[in-house]
Each structure stands twice: as C-alpha cells, then as structure tokens.
C-alpha cells in the first residue's frame, strides 16, 4: 500500500513542514519504502521528481527537504509494493489539452486483470485499440490514470467548463473504485481533486494561523511566522500528519476539489460512511 | 541558443565524465544559463530532471554530478533563451505507444509563427483541431516535438518496425529543419536519434579503451579503468568535449541512429556539407 500527501494553496506555498512528517513514513515510522515522488506546480511550470528508492534514502527526497520550493499545488507519494521499478513510481504525469496533469493513487486494484470485454479495457489500448494514453509501467495506478484521461479526451475535444469537468471526474473516480481500493489525488496545477475510497483527511490553514506538531517527527511549526495574512492552504493526507489540529475526513466515495486553498466542489454520498483509521489501514493491509 | 549532449551504450553507463565538461558550459565556460535538464533511461524506467536554473547553479545538476546513474540512453540539455520558465526546460517527454520518448532541441525555429494554413499547424492543435499532443510551454522546440509525435501517431496506429520508423523520423526531421535551425536528439530508451542542421559531433569508445581530457574543465579519464571489455558507448555533443580524441562530425541534414553504442541507421546527404565550428556557432548566434 502507499500513502498520499497534497497541498493546494491560494499563493504558492512550501510543503516542507508536512513533507518532514510524511517522508518519515517512507522508512522511519512506517514501511512505504518502494518509491517516492513529488510533483510541484510552480508558477512557471511543473517540477516533477520521482525515485524508486525509499523517501528516507532517496537523494531526491533529501533535495526536497533542503530546498524550499513554493507551489500552488503539490502532490507527494510514498510507495509500498512488490517491486521497485522506476517506471512504476508515482506521481504519474500526462499532457491533456496542452496542460500537464499529475496523478497519484493509494490502493490496490484489479483492472489489469480485467477481461478484454470489460469496459475498463475499451479505452486503455490493452487490446491494441487506438487510444490516446497507454501505460508505460505495469501498475494498476497508471492504468487507471490512462483510463481516466482516455475517457476525458474521448468525451471532450476541448477542455470543458469547471463544473462539467468536476462532475465527469467524480463519475470516473466512482467507476474506477469498482475495481478495488482507489484513493487518489489529481491536479492540473489549478485545482486539486481528492477522491476517497477508504482513508483521506484534509485540513485548511488560514489567518489567524496557529501552530501544530507533527506526529512522525519531533517538529513544531508556528504558521503565523511563515505565512502572510491572506495565505490559505489546504493539506490532504492519507492519515493526519499533526496531532493538535482538527483534520476533516473524507467519507467513503466522497470527491472534493480544492482551488486557491478552498473547497470549490464537493460530492458527498447521501449516507456518508467514515472508516476508522484502524479499519482503513486493515482494509489496505488485506488488499 | 542551447547545447546538446547524449550517450547511447551497449550496457548501462555513467555519463559523469562528459557531464563534468558539458555542465561547465552552463555558466562557467559558456553562457547557456537559462535551464538545464537530463533524461536517463535506466533499466527499470525513465529518470528525468529539468530545472530553469543554470547547470552550474542548479541543485539538480549538482545531484547529477554527485550520483553515478547508469543508463543505456541519456540526453542532456543546457539552455540559452530569453526566458527561464520551467515549462520550457528541456528535455521534453511524452508517451507514445506505451513508451516514454524524450526530445531535446538546439536551434531557433519559426513554427509558432507559421500561418494557420501552414502544414506544421495541421497536426499540432494550434487551431483547436483534435490532436494527440499539444505543447504545454511556449517553445518552438516542444511544438516541434509535438508535431513529430502527432505525425507518428496519425501515421502508425502501432509502433512500426525499426527501419520504417527510422526512415519516417528522418523525413520528419528534414521537414522540421525547413522552419529554422534544427539540431535534435530523440530517444525511446532503445535507440538514440541525432539529427544535425549545423553542429553535432559523436565519438564511439570501445576496447581497447584509451584516455581523454575534457576541454572545459581540468579532468582526464582513463576509460580502461571504468569499463569492461565488452562495453561500447557513443557520445554525442554540439561541439567536442575532449581535445585528444577524434570526434566525427554529422553533416548538415544528416540523421544517425545509434543502438547498443553502434550506428544502426544513417541517412547522409549525397553531397555532405560540414560546417566549421566557428561557422556553426556564428549561425547559432545570428539565429
């Protein structure tokens, strides 16, 4: 299994504090040691690092720790898997409509084993059919990302308006969740989509800023000292990174999209179910 | 203008020696300071770093200098331009037929200014037409890469045999060279294509290995000590990196493809023209 971290903010912001705690789960406080990656949407373009080493051992992760990159959208992934292939490291990226999109997945799916007649295989090129996006590696995650993009490109010749796009993306995430465990993060640099199948939490920080302490490492941050009055940022993580703030949980099958640090779209099931962290981790372990 | 460096080898090899000299041209011995990037095709996947900083200043370039990554195909680019946008940093990558392809360009073209009725705009999405690949940044280089891939995907539903592919790629490079100065490197991880419009040199090293000294920095390497008897590698560079080896020059409009360190395809014009380095640099400066 893997874990996810993301930040969406009004002004470009540094994910360093959250990363310090999250990175520890890649070999120190947890065993997500089969890869690491980070995608920053900087003001002038996408900066993407990925490695097939554990976050705690990766020279790239060390570089991330030492530099203060500011981005309006950032996605981080630590991987636990049966392989350490570089082609399978998250986040994945593809261009659609002239935009760089980035995707990371936490879960285990069965879409690569689906029969040729299964709907999932009609748009992925598995049968050699003409399609826009074909996986390079052999993960279900990249397969799901390619499926999603093929659906988008087949359905919309041009980028649709935001509301149409958000509804369509939510439908596609719900469809993909039928194939197993599917928590995901997706961003085009403007917005950040979070879809929860089991565990995903978020917290929004804005003025008046407080302080918080990380769970995984002994670090406390006073956000007042590093932010301006109009800064707003939302952090997303598989499980909370701090133990003295109130993180909000996404319900099972909930989809939320953030822009400028705020929630701009939410599709919450009518009878929302919230798993305990213990239950969520147990499902992940048994997947 | 920019400069290009590449290596194609039989066994995964470390480009560190060549990189030491080439990097210096990104701020020390030359002024290609508006970006830096490197793409390694490692045995398990593509590792791609790019930065909008000068190679001499980039923490990523420093990481490259300190680590010994072994790859069968490596492309490096140092950029000189009017902007330092991250989205314009080379090398560019896109997936085609389930493979990651990487492209770098040295030159200056006018394809972004071409009229809507110009052939170059029929497959690039400039007019909003349906197309597979659309540039994310605003360089002619990425535009040319997208054009090339759109032509490939429109022409071949599946990856064609190597000979068909090589001939087609050469035709496309010749077509693109009509739009300005176009030296390029292209690789899918199996082979390395080099197309020269003005300056591009190559050298193949194999047993019995000798030694060589870099031009840009005071470093000498005895290749015997770092290679096995069956190692074969070809280095490509805009201008030679060493002054005590015999580099071969590509002719104007020549296309060569290397695999396993050897030349596997060559399209040499009937009356080959070889520019002097002075003349080539002058053309670049005036472009």
Coordinates of C-alpha atoms in Angstrom, one line a residue:
Chain A
X1 CA 0.0 0.0 0.0
X2 CA 1.0 3.6 -0.4
X3 CA 0.3 6.9 1.2
X4 CA -0.7 10.3 -0.3
X5 CA 0.0 13.9 0.6
X6 CA -1.0 17.0 -1.2
X7 CA -1.3 20.8 -0.8
X8 CA -3.5 23.3 -2.5
X9 CA -3.0 26.9 -1.7
X10 CA -4.0 30.4 -2.7
X11 CA -0.4 31.6 -3.0
X12 CA 2.5 29.4 -3.9
X13 CA 3.5 27.7 -0.6
X14 CA 6.2 25.4 0.7
X15 CA 5.1 21.9 1.7
X16 CA 8.3 21.4 3.7
X17 CA 6.7 21.1 7.2
X18 CA 4.2 18.4 6.0
X19 CA 6.9 16.7 4.0
X20 CA 9.1 16.4 7.0
X21 CA 6.5 14.2 8.7
X22 CA 5.3 12.4 5.6
X23 CA 8.8 11.5 4.5
X24 CA 9.4 9.6 7.8
X25 CA 6.7 7.2 6.8
X26 CA 8.9 6.1 3.9
X27 CA 11.3 4.1 6.0
X28 CA 11.4 5.5 9.5
X29 CA 8.0 5.4 11.2
X30 CA 6.3 3.3 8.5
X31 CA 7.4 1.0 5.7
X32 CA 6.3 2.6 2.5
X33 CA 9.8 2.1 1.1
X34 CA 9.4 1.1 -2.5
X35 CA 9.4 4.5 -4.1
X36 CA 8.9 8.2 -3.6
X37 CA 7.8 11.1 -5.8
X38 CA 6.7 14.7 -5.6
X39 CA 5.1 17.0 -8.2
X40 CA 5.2 20.7 -7.7
X41 CA 3.1 23.0 -9.9
X42 CA 5.4 26.1 -9.7
X43 CA 4.2 29.4 -11.2
X44 CA 6.2 28.8 -14.4
X45 CA 5.7 25.0 -14.8
X46 CA 5.6 21.6 -13.4
X47 CA 8.6 20.3 -11.4
X48 CA 8.4 16.5 -11.0
X49 CA 10.8 14.2 -9.1
X50 CA 10.3 10.5 -8.6
X51 CA 12.5 7.8 -7.4
X52 CA 12.4 4.0 -6.9
X53 CA 14.1 4.4 -3.5
X54 CA 12.6 4.9 -0.1
X55 CA 11.9 8.6 0.8
X56 CA 14.2 8.2 3.8
X57 CA 17.1 7.0 1.5
X58 CA 16.4 9.0 -1.7
X59 CA 18.9 11.7 -2.6
X60 CA 15.9 13.4 -4.4
X61 CA 13.9 13.4 -1.2
X62 CA 16.9 14.9 0.6
X63 CA 17.0 17.6 -2.0
X64 CA 13.3 18.2 -1.4
X65 CA 13.9 18.5 2.3
X66 CA 16.7 21.0 1.8
X67 CA 15.1 23.3 -0.8
X68 CA 12.1 25.5 -0.2
X69 CA 10.1 25.1 -3.4
X70 CA 6.8 27.2 -3.5
X71 CA 3.9 25.8 -5.5
X72 CA 0.2 26.3 -5.6
X73 CA -0.4 22.6 -6.0
X74 CA 1.9 19.8 -4.7
X75 CA 1.3 16.0 -4.7
X76 CA 3.6 13.6 -2.8
X77 CA 3.5 9.8 -2.9
X78 CA 5.4 7.2 -0.9
X79 CA 5.1 3.7 -2.3
X80 CA 4.8 0.2 -0.8
X81 CA 4.7 -2.5 -3.4
X82 CA 6.2 -5.8 -4.6
X83 CA 8.6 -4.1 -7.0
X84 CA 11.0 -1.1 -7.0
X85 CA 10.7 -0.3 -10.8
X86 CA 11.4 3.3 -11.7
X87 CA 8.6 3.2 -14.3
X88 CA 6.1 2.4 -11.6
X89 CA 7.0 5.3 -9.3
X90 CA 4.3 7.9 -8.7
X91 CA 3.2 10.6 -9.4
X92 CA 2.4 9.9 -13.0
X93 CA 2.0 12.7 -15.5
X94 CA 0.5 13.2 -18.9
X95 CA -0.4 16.2 -21.1
X96 CA -4.0 16.7 -21.9
X97 CA -5.4 19.8 -23.8
X98 CA -2.0 21.4 -23.5
X99 CA -1.9 21.0 -19.7
X100 CA 0.3 18.8 -17.6
X101 CA -1.8 16.7 -15.3
X102 CA -0.5 14.7 -12.3
X103 CA -2.0 11.7 -10.6
X104 CA -1.2 9.6 -7.6
X105 CA -3.1 6.6 -6.3
X106 CA -3.2 4.7 -3.0
X107 CA -4.8 1.3 -3.1
X108 CA -4.9 -2.0 -5.0
X109 CA -7.0 -2.7 -8.0
X110 CA -7.7 -5.5 -10.4
X111 CA -8.0 -3.5 -13.6
X112 CA -5.0 -5.0 -15.3
X113 CA -6.6 -8.5 -14.8
X114 CA -10.0 -7.4 -16.2
X115 CA -11.3 -9.4 -19.2
X116 CA -10.9 -7.9 -22.7
X117 CA -14.6 -7.3 -22.9
X118 CA -14.6 -5.3 -19.6
X119 CA -15.4 -1.6 -20.1
X120 CA -12.1 -0.6 -18.5
X121 CA -10.2 -2.2 -21.4
X122 CA -12.1 -0.3 -24.2
X123 CA -10.1 2.9 -23.8
X124 CA -6.7 1.8 -22.5
X125 CA -5.2 0.2 -25.5
X126 CA -4.8 -3.1 -23.8
X127 CA -6.3 -4.8 -26.9
X128 CA -4.2 -2.7 -29.2
X129 CA -7.1 -0.4 -29.9
X130 CA -6.3 3.2 -30.9
X131 CA -6.2 5.3 -27.8
X132 CA -4.5 8.4 -26.6
X133 CA -2.8 7.2 -23.4
X134 CA -1.2 3.9 -22.8
X135 CA 0.6 2.9 -19.6
X136 CA 4.4 2.8 -19.7
X137 CA 4.8 0.8 -16.5
X138 CA 2.8 -2.1 -15.2
X139 CA 0.8 -0.7 -12.2
X140 CA -2.9 -0.6 -11.9
X141 CA -2.4 3.0 -10.8
X142 CA -1.0 4.3 -14.1
X143 CA -3.6 2.1 -15.9
X144 CA -6.4 3.9 -14.0
X145 CA -4.8 7.3 -14.8
X146 CA -4.6 6.5 -18.5
X147 CA -8.2 5.2 -18.5
X148 CA -9.4 8.4 -16.9
X149 CA -7.5 10.6 -19.4
X150 CA -8.7 8.5 -22.4
X151 CA -12.3 9.0 -21.2
X152 CA -11.7 12.7 -20.9
X153 CA -10.1 13.1 -24.3
X154 CA -12.7 10.9 -26.0
X155 CA -15.6 12.8 -24.4
X156 CA -14.2 16.4 -24.6
X157 CA -12.3 17.6 -27.6
X158 CA -11.6 20.8 -25.7
X159 CA -11.4 21.4 -22.0
X160 CA -14.9 21.7 -20.7
X161 CA -16.0 24.3 -18.1
X162 CA -15.0 23.5 -14.5
X163 CA -18.4 22.3 -13.3
X164 CA -18.8 19.8 -16.2
X165 CA -15.2 18.7 -15.6
X166 CA -15.6 18.1 -11.9
X167 CA -18.8 16.1 -12.3
X168 CA -17.3 14.0 -15.0
X169 CA -14.1 13.3 -13.0
X170 CA -16.2 12.3 -9.9
X171 CA -18.2 9.8 -12.1
X172 CA -14.9 8.4 -13.4
X173 CA -13.4 8.0 -9.9
X174 CA -16.6 6.2 -8.7
X175 CA -16.3 3.9 -11.7
X176 CA -12.7 3.2 -11.0
X177 CA -13.4 2.5 -7.4
X178 CA -15.4 -0.5 -8.5
X179 CA -12.2 -2.2 -9.4
X180 CA -10.7 -2.3 -5.9
X181 CA -9.2 0.1 -3.4
X182 CA -9.0 3.6 -5.0
X183 CA -7.9 6.7 -3.1
X184 CA -6.5 9.2 -5.4
X185 CA -5.1 12.8 -5.9
X186 CA -5.3 14.5 -9.3
X187 CA -4.2 18.0 -10.3
X188 CA -3.8 20.2 -13.4
X189 CA -2.0 22.9 -11.4
X190 CA -5.2 25.0 -11.0
X191 CA -7.2 22.6 -8.8
X192 CA -6.6 19.6 -6.6
X193 CA -9.0 16.7 -6.7
X194 CA -9.2 14.3 -3.8
X195 CA -11.2 11.1 -4.0
X196 CA -11.5 8.8 -1.0
X197 CA -12.4 5.1 -1.1
X198 CA -11.1 4.4 2.5
X199 CA -8.8 7.0 4.1
X200 CA -8.1 10.6 3.2
X201 CA -8.0 13.6 5.5
X202 CA -7.7 17.4 5.0
X203 CA -7.2 20.5 6.9
X204 CA -7.3 24.2 5.8
X205 CA -5.0 26.7 7.4
X206 CA -5.6 30.4 7.2
X207 CA -5.5 33.5 9.4
X208 CA -5.5 33.6 12.3
X209 CA -2.7 31.0 12.0
X210 CA -1.9 28.7 14.9
X211 CA 0.9 26.2 15.4
X212 CA 1.0 22.5 15.0
X213 CA 3.2 19.5 15.9
X214 CA 4.0 16.6 13.6
X215 CA 3.2 13.1 14.6
X216 CA 6.0 11.3 12.9
X217 CA 8.9 13.5 13.8
X218 CA 9.6 16.0 16.6
X219 CA 8.9 19.2 14.8
X220 CA 6.5 22.0 15.7
X221 CA 5.7 24.9 13.4
X222 CA 4.1 28.3 14.2
X223 CA 2.3 29.1 10.9
X224 CA 1.9 32.7 11.8
X225 CA 5.7 33.2 11.3
X226 CA 5.8 31.8 7.8
X227 CA 2.5 33.0 6.3
X228 CA 1.0 36.2 5.2
X229 CA -2.4 37.3 6.4
X230 CA -4.1 36.4 3.1
X231 CA -2.5 32.9 2.7
X232 CA -4.9 30.0 2.6
X233 CA -3.8 26.4 2.2
X234 CA -5.3 23.0 2.4
X235 CA -3.3 19.9 3.2
X236 CA -4.5 16.4 2.3
X237 CA -3.0 13.2 3.7
X238 CA -3.9 9.5 3.9
X239 CA -3.9 9.9 7.7
X240 CA -3.4 13.2 9.7
X241 CA 0.2 14.5 10.0
X242 CA -0.3 16.5 13.1
X243 CA -1.9 15.6 16.4
X244 CA -3.0 19.0 17.7
X245 CA -5.3 20.2 14.8
X246 CA -8.7 19.1 13.7
X247 CA -8.4 17.2 10.5
X248 CA -11.6 16.6 8.5
X249 CA -12.1 13.1 7.0
X250 CA -13.4 12.4 3.5
X251 CA -16.3 9.9 3.5
X252 CA -16.1 6.7 1.6
X253 CA -16.7 7.6 -2.1
X254 CA -16.5 11.3 -1.5
X255 CA -14.9 13.6 -4.0
X256 CA -13.7 17.1 -3.2
X257 CA -11.9 19.6 -5.4
X258 CA -9.9 22.5 -3.9
X259 CA -8.7 25.7 -5.6
X260 CA -6.9 28.6 -4.0
X261 CA -6.9 26.7 -0.8
X262 CA -10.7 26.4 -0.6
X263 CA -13.2 23.7 -1.4
X264 CA -14.8 24.6 -4.7
X265 CA -16.6 21.3 -5.4
X266 CA -17.9 18.5 -3.2
X267 CA -19.8 15.3 -4.0
X268 CA -20.7 13.7 -0.7
X269 CA -22.7 10.4 -0.7
X270 CA -26.2 10.8 0.8
X271 CA -25.4 8.5 3.7
X272 CA -21.8 9.2 4.3
X273 CA -19.6 6.5 5.9
X274 CA -16.4 7.3 7.7
X275 CA -14.0 4.5 8.4
X276 CA -11.8 4.5 11.5
X277 CA -8.1 4.8 10.7
X278 CA -7.7 1.3 12.1
X279 CA -10.3 -0.1 9.8
X280 CA -8.9 1.8 6.8
X281 CA -5.4 0.5 7.4
X282 CA -6.7 -3.0 7.9
X283 CA -8.5 -2.9 4.5
X284 CA -5.3 -1.6 2.9
X285 CA -3.3 -4.4 4.5
X286 CA -5.7 -7.1 3.3
X287 CA -6.0 -5.7 -0.2
Chain B
X1 CA 20.9 29.0 -28.3
X2 CA 21.4 25.8 -26.5
X3 CA 23.8 22.8 -26.5
X4 CA 23.1 19.1 -26.6
X5 CA 24.8 16.1 -25.1
X6 CA 23.8 12.4 -25.3
X7 CA 25.1 8.9 -24.7
X8 CA 24.0 5.6 -26.2
X9 CA 25.7 2.5 -24.9
X10 CA 25.5 -1.3 -25.0
X11 CA 25.5 -1.7 -21.3
X12 CA 24.1 1.0 -18.9
X13 CA 26.8 3.5 -18.5
X14 CA 27.6 6.6 -16.4
X15 CA 27.7 9.9 -18.3
X16 CA 29.5 11.6 -15.4
X17 CA 32.8 12.3 -17.2
X18 CA 31.1 14.0 -20.2
X19 CA 28.7 15.8 -17.9
X20 CA 31.5 17.4 -16.0
X21 CA 32.7 19.2 -19.1
X22 CA 29.3 19.9 -20.5
X23 CA 27.9 21.3 -17.3
X24 CA 30.7 23.9 -17.3
X25 CA 29.1 25.4 -20.5
X26 CA 26.1 26.2 -18.4
X27 CA 27.6 29.2 -16.7
X28 CA 31.4 28.7 -16.4
X29 CA 33.0 28.3 -19.8
X30 CA 29.9 29.4 -21.8
X31 CA 26.6 31.2 -21.2
X32 CA 23.9 28.6 -21.7
X33 CA 22.4 29.5 -18.3
X34 CA 18.6 29.6 -18.8
X35 CA 17.9 26.0 -17.9
X36 CA 19.3 22.5 -17.6
X37 CA 17.9 19.0 -17.9
X38 CA 18.8 15.4 -18.1
X39 CA 16.9 12.3 -19.0
X40 CA 18.3 8.9 -18.1
X41 CA 16.8 5.7 -19.5
X42 CA 17.6 3.4 -16.6
X43 CA 17.0 -0.3 -16.9
X44 CA 13.7 0.0 -15.0
X45 CA 12.4 3.3 -16.3
X46 CA 13.0 6.9 -17.3
X47 CA 14.6 9.3 -14.7
X48 CA 14.0 12.9 -15.8
X49 CA 15.3 16.0 -14.2
X50 CA 14.9 19.5 -15.5
X51 CA 15.4 22.9 -14.0
X52 CA 15.0 26.5 -15.0
X53 CA 18.4 27.4 -13.4
X54 CA 21.8 27.3 -15.0
X55 CA 23.6 23.9 -14.8
X56 CA 26.3 25.5 -12.7
X57 CA 23.8 26.7 -10.1
X58 CA 21.2 24.0 -10.2
X59 CA 20.9 21.8 -7.1
X60 CA 19.6 19.1 -9.5
X61 CA 22.7 19.4 -11.7
X62 CA 24.8 19.1 -8.5
X63 CA 22.9 15.9 -7.6
X64 CA 23.7 14.6 -11.1
X65 CA 27.4 15.3 -10.6
X66 CA 27.4 13.5 -7.2
X67 CA 25.5 10.4 -8.2
X68 CA 26.6 7.7 -10.6
X69 CA 23.4 6.9 -12.6
X70 CA 23.9 4.2 -15.2
X71 CA 21.7 4.3 -18.3
X72 CA 21.8 2.9 -21.8
X73 CA 20.5 6.2 -23.2
X74 CA 21.0 9.7 -21.7
X75 CA 20.1 13.1 -23.1
X76 CA 21.3 16.3 -21.5
X77 CA 20.4 19.9 -22.5
X78 CA 21.7 23.3 -21.4
X79 CA 19.5 26.2 -22.4
X80 CA 20.1 29.8 -23.6
X81 CA 16.9 31.7 -24.1
X82 CA 15.0 34.9 -23.4
X83 CA 13.1 33.2 -20.6
X84 CA 13.7 31.0 -17.6
X85 CA 10.3 29.3 -17.5
X86 CA 10.2 25.9 -16.0
X87 CA 7.6 24.7 -18.6
X88 CA 10.2 25.5 -21.3
X89 CA 13.1 23.5 -19.9
X90 CA 14.3 20.5 -21.9
X91 CA 14.3 17.6 -22.3
X92 CA 10.6 17.2 -23.1
X93 CA 8.9 13.9 -22.7
X94 CA 5.7 12.3 -24.0
X95 CA 4.3 8.8 -24.0
X96 CA 3.6 7.2 -27.4
X97 CA 2.5 3.5 -27.9
X98 CA 3.2 2.9 -24.2
X99 CA 6.8 4.1 -24.4
X100 CA 8.3 7.2 -22.9
X101 CA 10.0 9.3 -25.6
X102 CA 12.4 12.1 -24.8
X103 CA 13.4 15.0 -27.1
X104 CA 15.9 17.9 -26.9
X105 CA 16.4 20.6 -29.5
X106 CA 19.2 23.1 -30.2
X107 CA 18.3 25.9 -32.6
X108 CA 15.7 28.5 -33.3
X109 CA 12.7 28.0 -35.4
X110 CA 9.6 29.9 -36.6
X111 CA 7.0 27.2 -36.4
X112 CA 4.9 29.0 -33.7
X113 CA 4.6 32.0 -36.1
X114 CA 3.6 29.9 -39.0
X115 CA 0.2 30.7 -40.6
X116 CA -2.8 28.6 -39.7
X117 CA -2.8 27.1 -43.2
X118 CA 0.9 26.0 -42.9
X119 CA 1.3 22.2 -42.8
X120 CA 3.0 22.4 -39.4
X121 CA -0.3 23.6 -37.9
X122 CA -2.4 20.8 -39.2
X123 CA -1.3 18.3 -36.5
X124 CA -0.4 20.5 -33.5
X125 CA -3.7 21.5 -32.2
X126 CA -2.9 25.2 -32.7
X127 CA -6.2 25.7 -34.4
X128 CA -8.0 23.7 -31.8
X129 CA -8.2 20.7 -34.0
X130 CA -8.3 17.3 -32.4
X131 CA -4.7 16.1 -31.9
X132 CA -2.9 13.8 -29.6
X133 CA -0.1 16.1 -28.4
X134 CA -0.3 19.8 -27.6
X135 CA 2.6 21.9 -26.2
X136 CA 2.4 22.9 -22.5
X137 CA 5.0 25.6 -22.7
X138 CA 5.7 28.1 -25.4
X139 CA 8.9 27.0 -27.1
X140 CA 9.3 26.1 -30.8
X141 CA 11.2 23.0 -29.5
X142 CA 8.2 21.5 -27.7
X143 CA 6.0 22.5 -30.6
X144 CA 8.3 20.6 -33.0
X145 CA 8.3 17.5 -30.7
X146 CA 4.5 17.5 -30.5
X147 CA 4.3 17.9 -34.3
X148 CA 6.7 14.9 -34.7
X149 CA 4.7 12.7 -32.3
X150 CA 1.3 13.7 -33.9
X151 CA 2.7 12.7 -37.3
X152 CA 3.8 9.4 -35.9
X153 CA 0.6 8.6 -34.1
X154 CA -1.6 9.7 -37.0
X155 CA 0.5 7.6 -39.4
X156 CA 1.1 4.5 -37.3
X157 CA -1.6 3.1 -35.0
X158 CA 1.0 0.7 -33.7
X159 CA 4.8 1.1 -33.4
X160 CA 6.2 0.2 -36.8
X161 CA 9.3 -1.9 -37.5
X162 CA 12.6 -0.1 -36.8
X163 CA 13.6 0.6 -40.4
X164 CA 10.2 2.1 -41.2
X165 CA 10.4 4.2 -38.1
X166 CA 13.9 5.4 -38.8
X167 CA 13.1 6.5 -42.3
X168 CA 9.9 8.3 -41.2
X169 CA 11.7 10.1 -38.4
X170 CA 14.4 11.3 -40.7
X171 CA 11.8 12.6 -43.2
X172 CA 10.1 14.5 -40.3
X173 CA 13.4 16.0 -39.0
X174 CA 14.2 17.2 -42.6
X175 CA 10.7 18.7 -42.8
X176 CA 11.2 20.5 -39.4
X177 CA 14.6 21.8 -40.5
X178 CA 12.7 23.9 -43.1
X179 CA 11.4 26.0 -40.2
X180 CA 14.8 27.3 -38.9
X181 CA 17.7 25.9 -37.1
X182 CA 17.1 22.4 -36.0
X183 CA 19.6 20.1 -34.3
X184 CA 17.9 17.5 -32.2
X185 CA 18.3 14.4 -30.1
X186 CA 15.4 11.9 -29.6
X187 CA 15.3 8.6 -27.8
X188 CA 12.8 6.0 -26.7
X189 CA 15.3 4.2 -24.4
X190 CA 16.3 1.7 -27.1
X191 CA 17.9 3.9 -29.7
X192 CA 19.2 7.4 -29.9
X193 CA 18.5 9.6 -32.9
X194 CA 20.8 12.5 -33.7
X195 CA 19.8 15.0 -36.4
X196 CA 22.2 17.8 -37.4
X197 CA 21.3 21.0 -39.1
X198 CA 24.5 22.8 -38.2
X199 CA 26.7 21.3 -35.4
X200 CA 26.7 17.8 -33.9
X201 CA 29.6 15.6 -33.2
X202 CA 30.0 12.0 -32.0
X203 CA 32.6 9.6 -30.8
X204 CA 32.4 5.9 -30.1
X205 CA 34.5 4.4 -27.3
X206 CA 35.2 0.7 -27.0
X207 CA 38.1 -1.7 -26.2
X208 CA 40.9 -1.1 -26.4
X209 CA 39.9 1.9 -24.3
X210 CA 42.2 4.9 -24.1
X211 CA 42.1 8.0 -22.0
X212 CA 40.8 11.5 -22.8
X213 CA 40.9 15.0 -21.3
X214 CA 38.0 17.4 -21.2
X215 CA 38.2 20.8 -22.8
X216 CA 36.0 22.8 -20.4
X217 CA 37.4 21.6 -17.1
X218 CA 40.7 20.0 -16.0
X219 CA 39.7 16.4 -15.8
X220 CA 41.3 13.4 -17.5
X221 CA 39.8 9.9 -17.6
X222 CA 41.3 6.5 -18.3
X223 CA 38.3 4.7 -19.8
X224 CA 40.1 1.3 -19.3
X225 CA 39.7 1.6 -15.6
X226 CA 36.0 2.2 -15.6
X227 CA 34.8 -0.1 -18.4
X228 CA 34.5 -3.8 -19.1
X229 CA 36.0 -5.3 -22.3
X230 CA 32.6 -5.6 -24.0
X231 CA 31.4 -2.0 -23.2
X232 CA 30.6 0.2 -26.2
X233 CA 29.4 3.7 -25.9
X234 CA 28.8 6.6 -28.3
X235 CA 28.8 10.2 -27.0
X236 CA 27.1 13.0 -29.0
X237 CA 27.7 16.7 -28.4
X238 CA 27.1 20.0 -30.1
X239 CA 30.9 20.5 -30.1
X240 CA 33.6 18.0 -28.9
X241 CA 34.0 17.7 -25.2
X242 CA 37.6 16.4 -25.3
X243 CA 40.6 17.7 -27.2
X244 CA 42.7 14.5 -27.6
X245 CA 40.2 12.2 -29.3
X246 CA 38.9 12.2 -32.9
X247 CA 35.3 13.2 -32.9
X248 CA 33.2 12.6 -36.0
X249 CA 31.0 15.4 -37.3
X250 CA 27.5 14.9 -38.6
X251 CA 26.9 16.6 -41.9
X252 CA 24.3 19.3 -42.5
X253 CA 20.9 17.4 -42.7
X254 CA 22.4 14.1 -41.7
X255 CA 20.4 11.7 -39.4
X256 CA 22.1 8.9 -37.5
X257 CA 20.5 6.5 -35.1
X258 CA 22.5 4.6 -32.5
X259 CA 21.7 1.4 -30.6
X260 CA 23.9 -0.6 -28.2
X261 CA 26.6 2.0 -28.8
X262 CA 26.7 1.4 -32.5
X263 CA 25.4 3.2 -35.6
X264 CA 22.4 1.2 -36.8
X265 CA 21.0 3.7 -39.3
X266 CA 22.5 6.6 -41.2
X267 CA 21.0 8.9 -43.8
X268 CA 23.8 11.1 -45.2
X269 CA 23.0 13.7 -47.9
X270 CA 24.6 12.8 -51.3
X271 CA 26.9 15.9 -51.2
X272 CA 27.6 16.2 -47.5
X273 CA 28.4 19.6 -46.1
X274 CA 30.4 20.0 -42.9
X275 CA 30.3 23.4 -41.2
X276 CA 33.3 24.6 -39.3
X277 CA 32.6 25.0 -35.5
X278 CA 33.1 28.8 -36.0
X279 CA 30.6 29.0 -38.8
X280 CA 28.1 26.8 -36.9
X281 CA 28.4 29.0 -33.8
X282 CA 28.0 32.1 -35.9
X283 CA 24.8 30.8 -37.4
X284 CA 23.5 30.0 -34.0
X285 CA 24.3 33.4 -32.7
X286 CA 22.6 35.1 -35.6
X287 CA 19.5 32.9 -35.4

